[in-house]
GROMACS .gro file of C-alpha atoms in nm:
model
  339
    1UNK     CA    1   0.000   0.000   0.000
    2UNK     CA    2   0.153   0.348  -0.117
    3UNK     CA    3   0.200   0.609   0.145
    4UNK     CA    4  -0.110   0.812  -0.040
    5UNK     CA    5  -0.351   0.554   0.021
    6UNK     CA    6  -0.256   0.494   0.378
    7UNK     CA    7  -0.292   0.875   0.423
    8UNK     CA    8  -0.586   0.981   0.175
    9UNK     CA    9  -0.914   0.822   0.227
   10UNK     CA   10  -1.089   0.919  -0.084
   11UNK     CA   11  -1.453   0.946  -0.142
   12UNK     CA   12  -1.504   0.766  -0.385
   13UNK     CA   13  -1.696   1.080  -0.579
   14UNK     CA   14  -1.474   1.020  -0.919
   15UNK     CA   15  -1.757   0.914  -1.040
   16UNK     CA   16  -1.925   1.203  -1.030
   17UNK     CA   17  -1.851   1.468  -1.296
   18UNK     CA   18  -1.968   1.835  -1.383
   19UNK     CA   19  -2.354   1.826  -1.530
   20UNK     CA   20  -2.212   2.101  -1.824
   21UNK     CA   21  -2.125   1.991  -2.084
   22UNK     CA   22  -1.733   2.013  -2.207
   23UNK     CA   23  -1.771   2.256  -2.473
   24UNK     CA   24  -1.934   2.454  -2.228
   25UNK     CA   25  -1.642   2.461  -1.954
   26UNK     CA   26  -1.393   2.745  -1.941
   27UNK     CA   27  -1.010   2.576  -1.946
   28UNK     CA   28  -0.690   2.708  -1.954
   29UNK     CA   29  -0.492   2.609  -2.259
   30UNK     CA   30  -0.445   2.247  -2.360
   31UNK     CA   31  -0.636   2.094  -2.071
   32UNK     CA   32  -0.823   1.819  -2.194
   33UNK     CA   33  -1.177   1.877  -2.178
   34UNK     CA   34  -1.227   1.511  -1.955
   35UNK     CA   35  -1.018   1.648  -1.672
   36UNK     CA   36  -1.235   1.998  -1.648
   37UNK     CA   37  -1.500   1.779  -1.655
   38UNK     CA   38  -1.384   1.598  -1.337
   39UNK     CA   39  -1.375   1.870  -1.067
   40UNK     CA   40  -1.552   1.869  -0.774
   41UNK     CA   41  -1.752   2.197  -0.637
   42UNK     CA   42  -1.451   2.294  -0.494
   43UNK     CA   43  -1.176   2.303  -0.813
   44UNK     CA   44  -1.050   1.982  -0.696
   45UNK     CA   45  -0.982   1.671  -0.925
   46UNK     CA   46  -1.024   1.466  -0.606
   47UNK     CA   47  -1.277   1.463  -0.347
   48UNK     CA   48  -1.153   1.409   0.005
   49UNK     CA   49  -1.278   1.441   0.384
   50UNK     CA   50  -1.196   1.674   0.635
   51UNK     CA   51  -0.906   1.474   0.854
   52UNK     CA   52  -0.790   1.557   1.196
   53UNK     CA   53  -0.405   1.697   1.235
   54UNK     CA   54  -0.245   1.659   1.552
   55UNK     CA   55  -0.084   2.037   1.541
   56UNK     CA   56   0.213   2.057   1.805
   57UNK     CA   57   0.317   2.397   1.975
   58UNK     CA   58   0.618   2.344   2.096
   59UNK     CA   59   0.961   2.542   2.237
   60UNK     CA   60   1.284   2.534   2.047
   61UNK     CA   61   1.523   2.227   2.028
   62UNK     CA   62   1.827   2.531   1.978
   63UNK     CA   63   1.825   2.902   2.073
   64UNK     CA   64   1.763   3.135   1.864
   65UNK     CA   65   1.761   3.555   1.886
   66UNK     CA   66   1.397   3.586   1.847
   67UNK     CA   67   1.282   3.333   2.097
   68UNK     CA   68   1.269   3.606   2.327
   69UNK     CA   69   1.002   3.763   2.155
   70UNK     CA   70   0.766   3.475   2.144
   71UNK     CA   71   0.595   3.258   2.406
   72UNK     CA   72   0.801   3.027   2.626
   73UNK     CA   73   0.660   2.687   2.512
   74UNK     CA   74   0.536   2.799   2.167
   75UNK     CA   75   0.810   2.904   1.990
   76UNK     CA   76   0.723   2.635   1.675
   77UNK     CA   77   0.431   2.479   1.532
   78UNK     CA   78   0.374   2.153   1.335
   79UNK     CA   79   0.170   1.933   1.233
   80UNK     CA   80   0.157   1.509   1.196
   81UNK     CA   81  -0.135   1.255   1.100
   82UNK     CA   82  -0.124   0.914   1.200
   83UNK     CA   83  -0.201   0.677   0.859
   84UNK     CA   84  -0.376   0.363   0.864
   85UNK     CA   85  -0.042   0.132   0.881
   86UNK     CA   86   0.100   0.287   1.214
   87UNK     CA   87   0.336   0.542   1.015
   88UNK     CA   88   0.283   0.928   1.027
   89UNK     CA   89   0.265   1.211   0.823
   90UNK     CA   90   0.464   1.495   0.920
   91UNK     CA   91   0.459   1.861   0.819
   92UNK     CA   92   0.716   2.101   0.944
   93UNK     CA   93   0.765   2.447   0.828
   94UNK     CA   94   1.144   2.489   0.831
   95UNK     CA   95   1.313   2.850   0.724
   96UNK     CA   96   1.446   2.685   0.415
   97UNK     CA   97   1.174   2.476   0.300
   98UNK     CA   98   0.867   2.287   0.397
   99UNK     CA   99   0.964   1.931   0.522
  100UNK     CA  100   0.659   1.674   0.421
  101UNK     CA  101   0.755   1.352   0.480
  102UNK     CA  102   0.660   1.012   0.642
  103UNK     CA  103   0.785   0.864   0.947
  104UNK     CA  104   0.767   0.575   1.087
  105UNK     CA  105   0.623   0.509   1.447
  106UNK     CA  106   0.927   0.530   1.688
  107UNK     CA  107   1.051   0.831   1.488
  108UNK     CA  108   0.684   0.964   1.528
  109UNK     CA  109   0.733   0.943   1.874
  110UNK     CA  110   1.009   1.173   1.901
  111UNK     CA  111   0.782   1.404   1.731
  112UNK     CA  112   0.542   1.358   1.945
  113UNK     CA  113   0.724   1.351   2.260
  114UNK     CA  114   0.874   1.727   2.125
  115UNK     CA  115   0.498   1.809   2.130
  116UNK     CA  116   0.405   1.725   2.499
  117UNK     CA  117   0.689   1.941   2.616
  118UNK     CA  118   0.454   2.253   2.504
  119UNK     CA  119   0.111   2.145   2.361
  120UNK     CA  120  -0.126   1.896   2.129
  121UNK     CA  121  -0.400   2.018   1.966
  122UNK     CA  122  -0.647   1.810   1.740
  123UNK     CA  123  -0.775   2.030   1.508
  124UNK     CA  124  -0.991   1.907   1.227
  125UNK     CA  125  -0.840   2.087   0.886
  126UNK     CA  126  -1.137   2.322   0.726
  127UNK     CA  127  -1.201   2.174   0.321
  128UNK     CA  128  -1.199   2.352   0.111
  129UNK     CA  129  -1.074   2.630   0.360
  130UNK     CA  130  -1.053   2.967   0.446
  131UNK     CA  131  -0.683   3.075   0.396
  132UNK     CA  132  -0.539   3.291   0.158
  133UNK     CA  133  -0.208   3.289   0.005
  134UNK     CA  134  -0.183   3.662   0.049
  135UNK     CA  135  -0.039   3.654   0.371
  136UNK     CA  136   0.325   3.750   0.299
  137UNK     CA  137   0.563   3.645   0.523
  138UNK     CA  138   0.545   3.246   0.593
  139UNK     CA  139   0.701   3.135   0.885
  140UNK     CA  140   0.520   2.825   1.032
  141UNK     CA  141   0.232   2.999   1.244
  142UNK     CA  142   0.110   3.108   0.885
  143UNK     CA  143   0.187   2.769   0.685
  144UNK     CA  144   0.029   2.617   0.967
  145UNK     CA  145  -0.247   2.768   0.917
  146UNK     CA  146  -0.297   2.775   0.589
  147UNK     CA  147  -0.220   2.385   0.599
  148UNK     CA  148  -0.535   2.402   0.853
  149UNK     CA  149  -0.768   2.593   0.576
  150UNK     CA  150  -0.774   2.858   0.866
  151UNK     CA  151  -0.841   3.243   0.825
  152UNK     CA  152  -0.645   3.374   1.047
  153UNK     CA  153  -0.364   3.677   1.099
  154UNK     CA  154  -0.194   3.516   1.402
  155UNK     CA  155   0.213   3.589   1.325
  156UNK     CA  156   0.320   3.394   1.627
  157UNK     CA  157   0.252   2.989   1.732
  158UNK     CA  158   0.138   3.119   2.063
  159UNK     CA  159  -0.155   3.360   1.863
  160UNK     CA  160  -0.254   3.038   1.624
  161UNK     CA  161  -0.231   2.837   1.928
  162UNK     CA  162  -0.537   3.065   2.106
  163UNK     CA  163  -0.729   3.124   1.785
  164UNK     CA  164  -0.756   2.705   1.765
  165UNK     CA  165  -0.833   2.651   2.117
  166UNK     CA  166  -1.147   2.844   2.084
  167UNK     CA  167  -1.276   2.624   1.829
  168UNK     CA  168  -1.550   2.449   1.986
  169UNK     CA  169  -1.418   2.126   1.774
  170UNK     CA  170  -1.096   2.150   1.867
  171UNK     CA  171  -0.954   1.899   2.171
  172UNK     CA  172  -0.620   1.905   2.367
  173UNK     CA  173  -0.436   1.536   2.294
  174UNK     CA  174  -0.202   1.315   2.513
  175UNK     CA  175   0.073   1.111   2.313
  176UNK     CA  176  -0.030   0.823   2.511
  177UNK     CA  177  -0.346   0.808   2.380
  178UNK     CA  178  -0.307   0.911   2.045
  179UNK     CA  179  -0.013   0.563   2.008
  180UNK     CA  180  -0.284   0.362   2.189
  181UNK     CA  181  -0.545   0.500   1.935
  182UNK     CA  182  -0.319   0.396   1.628
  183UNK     CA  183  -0.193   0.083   1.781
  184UNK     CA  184  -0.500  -0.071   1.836
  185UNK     CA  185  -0.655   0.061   1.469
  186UNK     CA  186  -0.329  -0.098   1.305
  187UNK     CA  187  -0.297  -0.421   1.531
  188UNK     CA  188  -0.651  -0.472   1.519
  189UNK     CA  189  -0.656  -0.501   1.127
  190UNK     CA  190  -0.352  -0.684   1.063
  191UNK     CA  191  -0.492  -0.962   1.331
  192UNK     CA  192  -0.840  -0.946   1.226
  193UNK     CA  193  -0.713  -1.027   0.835
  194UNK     CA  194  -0.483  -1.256   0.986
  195UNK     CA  195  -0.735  -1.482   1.191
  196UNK     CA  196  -0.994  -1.450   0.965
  197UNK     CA  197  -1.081  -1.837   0.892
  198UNK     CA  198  -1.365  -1.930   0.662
  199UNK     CA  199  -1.606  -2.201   0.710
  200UNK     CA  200  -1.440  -2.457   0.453
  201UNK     CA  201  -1.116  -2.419   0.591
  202UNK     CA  202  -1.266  -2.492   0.935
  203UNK     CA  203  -1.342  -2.818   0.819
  204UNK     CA  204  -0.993  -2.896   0.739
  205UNK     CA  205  -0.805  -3.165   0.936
  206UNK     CA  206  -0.655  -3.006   1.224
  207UNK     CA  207  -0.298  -3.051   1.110
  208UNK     CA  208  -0.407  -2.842   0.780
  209UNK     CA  209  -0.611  -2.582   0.967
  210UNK     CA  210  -0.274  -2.513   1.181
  211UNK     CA  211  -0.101  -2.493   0.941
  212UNK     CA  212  -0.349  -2.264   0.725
  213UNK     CA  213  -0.322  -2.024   1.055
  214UNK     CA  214   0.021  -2.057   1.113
  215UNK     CA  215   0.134  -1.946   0.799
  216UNK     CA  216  -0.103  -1.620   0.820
  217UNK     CA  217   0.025  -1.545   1.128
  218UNK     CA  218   0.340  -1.539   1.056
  219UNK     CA  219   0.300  -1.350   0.729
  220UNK     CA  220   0.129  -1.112   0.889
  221UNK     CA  221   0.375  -1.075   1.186
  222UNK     CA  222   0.640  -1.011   0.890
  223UNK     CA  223   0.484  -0.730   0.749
  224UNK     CA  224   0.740  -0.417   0.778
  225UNK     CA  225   0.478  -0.205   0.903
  226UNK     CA  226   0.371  -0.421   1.195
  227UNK     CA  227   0.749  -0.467   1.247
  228UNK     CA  228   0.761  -0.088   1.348
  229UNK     CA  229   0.467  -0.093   1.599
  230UNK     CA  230   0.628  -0.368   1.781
  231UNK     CA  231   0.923  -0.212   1.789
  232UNK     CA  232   0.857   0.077   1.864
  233UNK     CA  233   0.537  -0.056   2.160
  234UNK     CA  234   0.916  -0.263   2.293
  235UNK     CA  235   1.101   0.089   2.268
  236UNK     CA  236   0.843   0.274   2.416
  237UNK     CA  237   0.711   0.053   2.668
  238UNK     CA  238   0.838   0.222   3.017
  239UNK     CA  239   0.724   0.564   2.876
  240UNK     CA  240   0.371   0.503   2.728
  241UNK     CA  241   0.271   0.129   2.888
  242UNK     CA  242  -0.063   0.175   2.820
  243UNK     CA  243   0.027   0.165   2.429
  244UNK     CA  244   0.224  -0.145   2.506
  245UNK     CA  245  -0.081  -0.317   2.621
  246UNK     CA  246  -0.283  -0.201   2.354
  247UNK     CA  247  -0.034  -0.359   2.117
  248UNK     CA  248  -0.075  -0.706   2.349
  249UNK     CA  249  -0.411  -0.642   2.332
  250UNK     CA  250  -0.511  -0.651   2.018
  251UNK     CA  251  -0.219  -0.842   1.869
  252UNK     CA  252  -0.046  -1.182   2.057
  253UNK     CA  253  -0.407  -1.250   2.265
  254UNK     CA  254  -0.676  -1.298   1.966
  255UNK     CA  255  -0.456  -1.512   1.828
  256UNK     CA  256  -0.409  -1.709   2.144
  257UNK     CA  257  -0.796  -1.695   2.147
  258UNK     CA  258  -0.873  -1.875   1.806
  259UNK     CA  259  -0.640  -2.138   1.871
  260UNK     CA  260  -0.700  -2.223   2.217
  261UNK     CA  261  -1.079  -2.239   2.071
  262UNK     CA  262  -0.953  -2.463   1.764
  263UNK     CA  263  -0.719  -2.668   2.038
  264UNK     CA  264  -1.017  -2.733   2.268
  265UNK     CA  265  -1.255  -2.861   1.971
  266UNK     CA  266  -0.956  -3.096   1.879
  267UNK     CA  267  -0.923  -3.227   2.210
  268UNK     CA  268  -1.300  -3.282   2.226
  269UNK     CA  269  -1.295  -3.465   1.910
  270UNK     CA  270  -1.029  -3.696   2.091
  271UNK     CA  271  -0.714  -3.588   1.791
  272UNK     CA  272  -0.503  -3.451   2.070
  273UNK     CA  273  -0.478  -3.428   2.433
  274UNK     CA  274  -0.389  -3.135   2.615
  275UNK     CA  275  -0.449  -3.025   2.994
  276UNK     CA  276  -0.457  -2.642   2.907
  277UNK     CA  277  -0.550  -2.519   2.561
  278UNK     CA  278  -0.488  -2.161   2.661
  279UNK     CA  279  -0.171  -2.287   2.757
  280UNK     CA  280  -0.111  -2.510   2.413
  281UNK     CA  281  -0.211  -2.219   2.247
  282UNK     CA  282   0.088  -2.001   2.405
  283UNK     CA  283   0.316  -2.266   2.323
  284UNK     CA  284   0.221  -2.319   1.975
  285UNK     CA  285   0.242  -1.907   1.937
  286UNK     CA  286   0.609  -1.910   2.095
  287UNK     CA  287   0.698  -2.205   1.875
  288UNK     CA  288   0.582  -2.021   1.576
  289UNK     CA  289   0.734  -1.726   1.595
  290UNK     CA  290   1.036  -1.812   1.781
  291UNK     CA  291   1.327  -1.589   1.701
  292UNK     CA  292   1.275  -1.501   1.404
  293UNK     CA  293   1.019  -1.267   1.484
  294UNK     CA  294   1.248  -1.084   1.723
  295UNK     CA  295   1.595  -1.098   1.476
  296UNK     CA  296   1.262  -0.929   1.211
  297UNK     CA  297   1.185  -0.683   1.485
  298UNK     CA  298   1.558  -0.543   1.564
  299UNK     CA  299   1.670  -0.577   1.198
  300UNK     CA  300   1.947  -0.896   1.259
  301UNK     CA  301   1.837  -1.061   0.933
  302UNK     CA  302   1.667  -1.056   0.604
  303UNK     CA  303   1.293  -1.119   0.633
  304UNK     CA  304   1.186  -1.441   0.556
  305UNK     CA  305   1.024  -1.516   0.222
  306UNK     CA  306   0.699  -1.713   0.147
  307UNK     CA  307   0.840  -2.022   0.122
  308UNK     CA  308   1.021  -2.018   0.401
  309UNK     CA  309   0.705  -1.901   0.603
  310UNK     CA  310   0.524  -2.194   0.433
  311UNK     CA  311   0.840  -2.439   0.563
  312UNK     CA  312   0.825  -2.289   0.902
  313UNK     CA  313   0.443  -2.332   0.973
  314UNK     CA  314   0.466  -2.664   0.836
  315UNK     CA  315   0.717  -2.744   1.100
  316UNK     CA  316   0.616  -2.561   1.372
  317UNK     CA  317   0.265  -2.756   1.354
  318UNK     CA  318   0.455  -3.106   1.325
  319UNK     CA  319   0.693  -3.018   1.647
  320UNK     CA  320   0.351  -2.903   1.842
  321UNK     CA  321   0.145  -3.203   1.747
  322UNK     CA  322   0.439  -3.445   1.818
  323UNK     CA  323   0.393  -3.396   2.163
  324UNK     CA  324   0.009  -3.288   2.188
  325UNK     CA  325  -0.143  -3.593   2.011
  326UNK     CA  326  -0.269  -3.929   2.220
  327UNK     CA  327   0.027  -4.195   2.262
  328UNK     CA  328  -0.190  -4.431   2.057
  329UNK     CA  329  -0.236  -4.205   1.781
  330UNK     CA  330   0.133  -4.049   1.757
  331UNK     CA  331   0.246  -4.337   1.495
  332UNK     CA  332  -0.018  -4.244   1.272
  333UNK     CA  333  -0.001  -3.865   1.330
  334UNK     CA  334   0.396  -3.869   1.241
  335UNK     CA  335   0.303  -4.081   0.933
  336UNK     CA  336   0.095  -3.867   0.781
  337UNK     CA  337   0.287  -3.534   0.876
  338UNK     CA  338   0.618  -3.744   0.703
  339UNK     CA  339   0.406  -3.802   0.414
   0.00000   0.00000   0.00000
């Protein structure tokens, strides 16, 4: 998934076009008459909703002259979006240039962590805004809000800062709860797709069905993105716990859930024999995932391809039923796991 679709959730109105007809459209120059044609009632060739910024006032990182001049905590303004895989979108008016770029999560965090040392605001940007490039001088109270779609003649992060705050739909945020937000949006997705099981493949023979999970798992435990929130819900965990659990939370225990449920109907059925299914289900997790999932995490090796995901599963589940299945059964069970 590109970094535009994590970021821009269109709405889907590109299938709507202008009622007049081309030949009736006023363009400039060559544009072809289809793309005049395909603007919305704003001048835009997309159509896309209002999203919230998280818009950080914070003090300087090195002195500088005019700091004096300015409040003590809001001597710089920027702004970040969280997008759907657990990266972020940053904008940050430098004096140079305008740095737009995308960070992953622990580098969000030291963003964000540069924010609660003054203060978070989530402001909801204004589409298709108020703002006026007429301004003049752009330091990053004005780009800010002009990235907002805000009206506004505040010079200083401190006056933006007050004109936002008496927005009835603006809210203060905590970086706590904005990583807990995204970590449970992100973890909750991957895991759902991941444990999703359909009713034919519920009927598979237990070895199959492990299998069939185990390899989604640990597919899904691969992908890069997910790679970052763990690392960065390990990183982070004595500063912002709570977004560590969320990351448990939503991640390792639904898993443990569907197979403890799967390991219980097996034992019912009389294919294995197990004391604890919770338990079995732990083990078979740990087994799964092993180190590899850790040497993913802190970047020790290359990630593993499909096959070898495939190969891994495979003996994963033939390790774990080894040593779950009846005695009298374990002749045939090895058999047909050999075969």
């Amino acid at each position: 998934m590109s970094a535009a679709n994590d970021i821009v959730q269109s709405n889907r109105t590109w299938l709507r076009r202008s009622g007049e007809s081309p030949s009736r459209l006023k363009v400039v120059g060559d544009v072809p008459p289809d793309l005049a044609n395909s603007i919305d009632e704003n001048g835009s060739l997309v159509t896309v909703d209002p999203a919230d910024w998280i818009v950080c006032f914070v003090p300087g990182l090195r002195r500088q002259w005019w700091h004096r001049f300015v409040h003590h905590r809001h001597k710089h303004v920027f702004a970040m979006r969280p997008t759907s895989t657990g990266s972020w979108l940053l904008v940050e008016p430098w004096w140079t240039r305008m740095m737009v770029t995308i960070l992953p999560p622990a580098d969000a965090v030291r963003f964000l962590r540069w924010g609660a040392m003054g203060d978070i605001l989530r402001v909801r940007e204004a589409v298709p805004g108020k703002a006026s490039q007429l301004r003049g001088w752009s330091n990053c109270a004005v780009l800010s809000a002009f990235l907002l779609g805000r009206s506004s003649w505040a010079w200083t992060p401190h006056g933006l800062y007050r004109q936002l705050l008496r927005e009835k739909s603006t809210r203060p945020a905590d970086v706590q709860q904005l990583l807990v937000d995204q970590f449970t949006e992100v973890v909750s997705h991957y895991s759902s797709n991941a444990l999703s099981v359909g009713a034919d493949q519920l009927s598979l023979p237990l070895r199959e069905l492990l299998i069939t999970i185990g390899r989604n798992l640990l597919g899904t435990m691969m992908t890069p993105s997910l790679l970052e929130v763990c690392y960065t819900a390990i990183l982070e965990a004595d500063r912002y716990p709570d977004a560590t659990r969320a990351y448990a939370q939503h991640g390792p225990k639904p898993a443990i859930a569907v197979l403890a449920k799967i390991l219980a109907k097996a034992k019912h059925a009389g294919e294995i024999d197990l004391a604890d299914c919770e338990a079995g289900a732990r083990q078979f997790l740990g087994m799964l995932h092993g180190n590899i999932h850790l040497e993913a995490v802190l970047q020790l090796g290359d990630i593993p391809t499909l096959s070898e995901i495939d190969l891994r599963a495979r003996t994963t589940v033939k390790a774990f039923l080894d040593g779950a299945v009846p005695c009298e059964m374990a002749p045939i069970v090895a058999r047909a796991l050999t075969a």
